[in-house]
Amino acid sequence: MPAGEPGGELPADAGTQSTRTPLDQAMALLVDLLTSVQDAGEADATKTDATTGDRTLDGQLRQWARSQGRPDITPGVARAALLIWSRVHGIVSLELTGMFDSHSLEAHRLIDLEIDGAVRSLETPNP
């Protein structure tokens, strides 16, 4: 998808909600990007093993993926998407409340670290 073109559209049969919000579309785009990263870094034979290493959590992540209309994504991608989503929102919340103002912290550096860590988790096979 070339830069500047709309993306992250949810599948037509996704979920049961009749209205998709911009947040739904943003999460769908994030999942698409992470799926591409995972696909680029793994051989097809190991794709089905892209788990978190925690069977209970993997089941919960699969259920979340189905609720998003994305039963095709692996628990590893779901985990990375949820971690990026929650951590970035946490950092932005701290920045908006002024928590970083007097400490000379650059929020974008923290966000970059969180995204890099989540992406690396997709590239590193679990035991």
Tab-separated table of C-alpha atoms in Angstrom:
chain	number	residue	atom	x	y	z
A	1	MET	CA	0.000	0.000	0.000
A	2	PRO	CA	1.674	3.286	-1.091
A	3	ALA	CA	2.010	6.053	1.471
A	4	GLY	CA	-0.937	8.395	1.549
A	5	GLU	CA	-3.507	5.811	0.518
A	6	PRO	CA	-6.188	4.809	3.004
A	7	GLY	CA	-5.503	1.530	4.724
A	8	GLY	CA	-6.381	-0.555	7.695
A	9	GLU	CA	-9.890	-1.236	6.511
A	10	LEU	CA	-11.668	-3.916	8.450
A	11	PRO	CA	-12.951	-6.944	6.574
A	12	ALA	CA	-16.583	-6.566	5.483
A	13	ASP	CA	-17.686	-9.425	7.727
A	14	ALA	CA	-15.690	-8.286	10.773
A	15	GLY	CA	-17.572	-8.658	14.045
A	16	THR	CA	-21.176	-7.779	14.592
A	17	GLN	CA	-20.882	-4.029	15.061
A	18	SER	CA	-22.590	-2.017	12.366
A	19	THR	CA	-20.370	1.052	12.828
A	20	ARG	CA	-16.579	1.080	12.584
A	21	THR	CA	-14.804	3.878	14.364
A	22	PRO	CA	-11.499	5.479	13.435
A	23	LEU	CA	-10.011	3.600	16.403
A	24	ASP	CA	-11.180	0.290	14.886
A	25	GLN	CA	-9.545	1.265	11.616
A	26	ALA	CA	-6.330	2.325	13.356
A	27	MET	CA	-6.119	-1.013	15.199
A	28	ALA	CA	-6.808	-2.870	11.931
A	29	LEU	CA	-3.953	-0.976	10.267
A	30	LEU	CA	-1.626	-1.748	13.169
A	31	VAL	CA	-2.525	-5.453	12.973
A	32	ASP	CA	-1.934	-5.425	9.196
A	33	LEU	CA	1.496	-3.837	9.651
A	34	LEU	CA	2.513	-6.271	12.378
A	35	THR	CA	1.279	-9.222	10.322
A	36	SER	CA	3.478	-8.023	7.454
A	37	VAL	CA	6.476	-7.789	9.784
A	38	GLN	CA	5.835	-11.286	11.063
A	39	ASP	CA	5.331	-12.696	7.568
A	40	ALA	CA	8.560	-11.087	6.348
A	41	GLY	CA	10.533	-12.536	9.238
A	42	GLU	CA	9.237	-16.099	9.332
A	43	ALA	CA	9.088	-19.090	7.071
A	44	ASP	CA	5.576	-20.377	6.427
A	45	ALA	CA	6.388	-23.581	8.300
A	46	THR	CA	6.847	-21.705	11.587
A	47	LYS	CA	4.018	-19.212	11.256
A	48	THR	CA	1.578	-21.395	13.178
A	49	ASP	CA	4.038	-21.422	16.106
A	50	ALA	CA	3.939	-17.618	16.505
A	51	THR	CA	2.663	-17.750	20.070
A	52	THR	CA	3.435	-15.955	23.308
A	53	GLY	CA	4.565	-19.089	25.115
A	54	ASP	CA	1.594	-18.893	27.500
A	55	ARG	CA	-1.190	-21.235	26.369
A	56	THR	CA	-3.902	-19.467	28.391
A	57	LEU	CA	-2.893	-16.055	27.088
A	58	ASP	CA	-2.660	-17.430	23.542
A	59	GLY	CA	-6.268	-18.624	23.822
A	60	GLN	CA	-7.376	-15.231	25.102
A	61	LEU	CA	-5.515	-13.477	22.290
A	62	ARG	CA	-7.115	-15.770	19.694
A	63	GLN	CA	-10.525	-14.927	21.158
A	64	TRP	CA	-9.694	-11.210	20.979
A	65	ALA	CA	-8.598	-11.621	17.342
A	66	ARG	CA	-11.899	-13.327	16.482
A	67	SER	CA	-13.814	-10.513	18.206
A	68	GLN	CA	-11.954	-8.092	15.936
A	69	GLY	CA	-12.985	-10.082	12.880
A	70	ARG	CA	-9.364	-11.188	12.409
A	71	PRO	CA	-9.230	-14.925	13.241
A	72	ASP	CA	-6.230	-15.246	10.910
A	73	ILE	CA	-3.782	-13.325	13.092
A	74	THR	CA	-1.430	-15.177	15.410
A	75	PRO	CA	-1.317	-14.689	19.173
A	76	GLY	CA	2.096	-13.054	18.723
A	77	VAL	CA	0.671	-10.382	16.418
A	78	ALA	CA	-2.328	-9.835	18.699
A	79	ARG	CA	-0.005	-9.465	21.698
A	80	ALA	CA	2.266	-7.014	19.889
A	81	ALA	CA	-0.714	-4.933	18.701
A	82	LEU	CA	-2.237	-4.738	22.174
A	83	LEU	CA	1.105	-3.902	23.786
A	84	ILE	CA	1.853	-1.141	21.292
A	85	TRP	CA	-1.691	0.224	21.578
A	86	SER	CA	-1.737	0.307	25.385
A	87	ARG	CA	1.830	1.510	25.909
A	88	VAL	CA	1.677	4.265	23.323
A	89	HIS	CA	-1.599	5.501	24.793
A	90	GLY	CA	-0.047	5.427	28.260
A	91	ILE	CA	2.966	7.459	27.156
A	92	VAL	CA	0.759	9.953	25.316
A	93	SER	CA	-1.444	10.301	28.412
A	94	LEU	CA	1.601	11.069	30.554
A	95	GLU	CA	2.818	13.593	28.025
A	96	LEU	CA	-0.585	15.308	27.798
A	97	THR	CA	-0.766	15.661	31.579
A	98	GLY	CA	2.660	17.314	31.642
A	99	MET	CA	4.486	14.507	33.431
A	100	PHE	CA	7.500	14.836	31.132
A	101	ASP	CA	7.693	18.647	30.998
A	102	SER	CA	10.044	19.211	33.916
A	103	HIS	CA	12.113	16.096	33.258
A	104	SER	CA	13.351	16.844	29.733
A	105	LEU	CA	11.941	13.535	28.485
A	106	GLU	CA	11.038	13.209	24.837
A	107	ALA	CA	7.921	11.047	24.612
A	108	HIS	CA	8.614	10.051	21.021
A	109	ARG	CA	11.797	8.274	22.151
A	110	LEU	CA	9.815	6.182	24.638
A	111	ILE	CA	7.209	5.423	21.986
A	112	ASP	CA	9.926	4.365	19.525
A	113	LEU	CA	11.385	1.979	22.124
A	114	GLU	CA	7.996	0.409	22.837
A	115	ILE	CA	7.218	-0.125	19.156
A	116	ASP	CA	10.695	-1.521	18.457
A	117	GLY	CA	10.360	-3.937	21.368
A	118	ALA	CA	6.979	-5.211	20.173
A	119	VAL	CA	8.244	-5.659	16.624
A	120	ARG	CA	11.338	-7.509	17.878
A	121	SER	CA	9.046	-9.870	19.800
A	122	LEU	CA	7.633	-10.965	16.433
A	123	GLU	CA	11.096	-11.592	15.009
A	124	THR	CA	12.329	-13.673	17.950
A	125	PRO	CA	11.034	-17.238	18.081
A	126	ASN	CA	9.571	-18.374	21.393
A	127	PRO	CA	11.013	-21.447	23.102
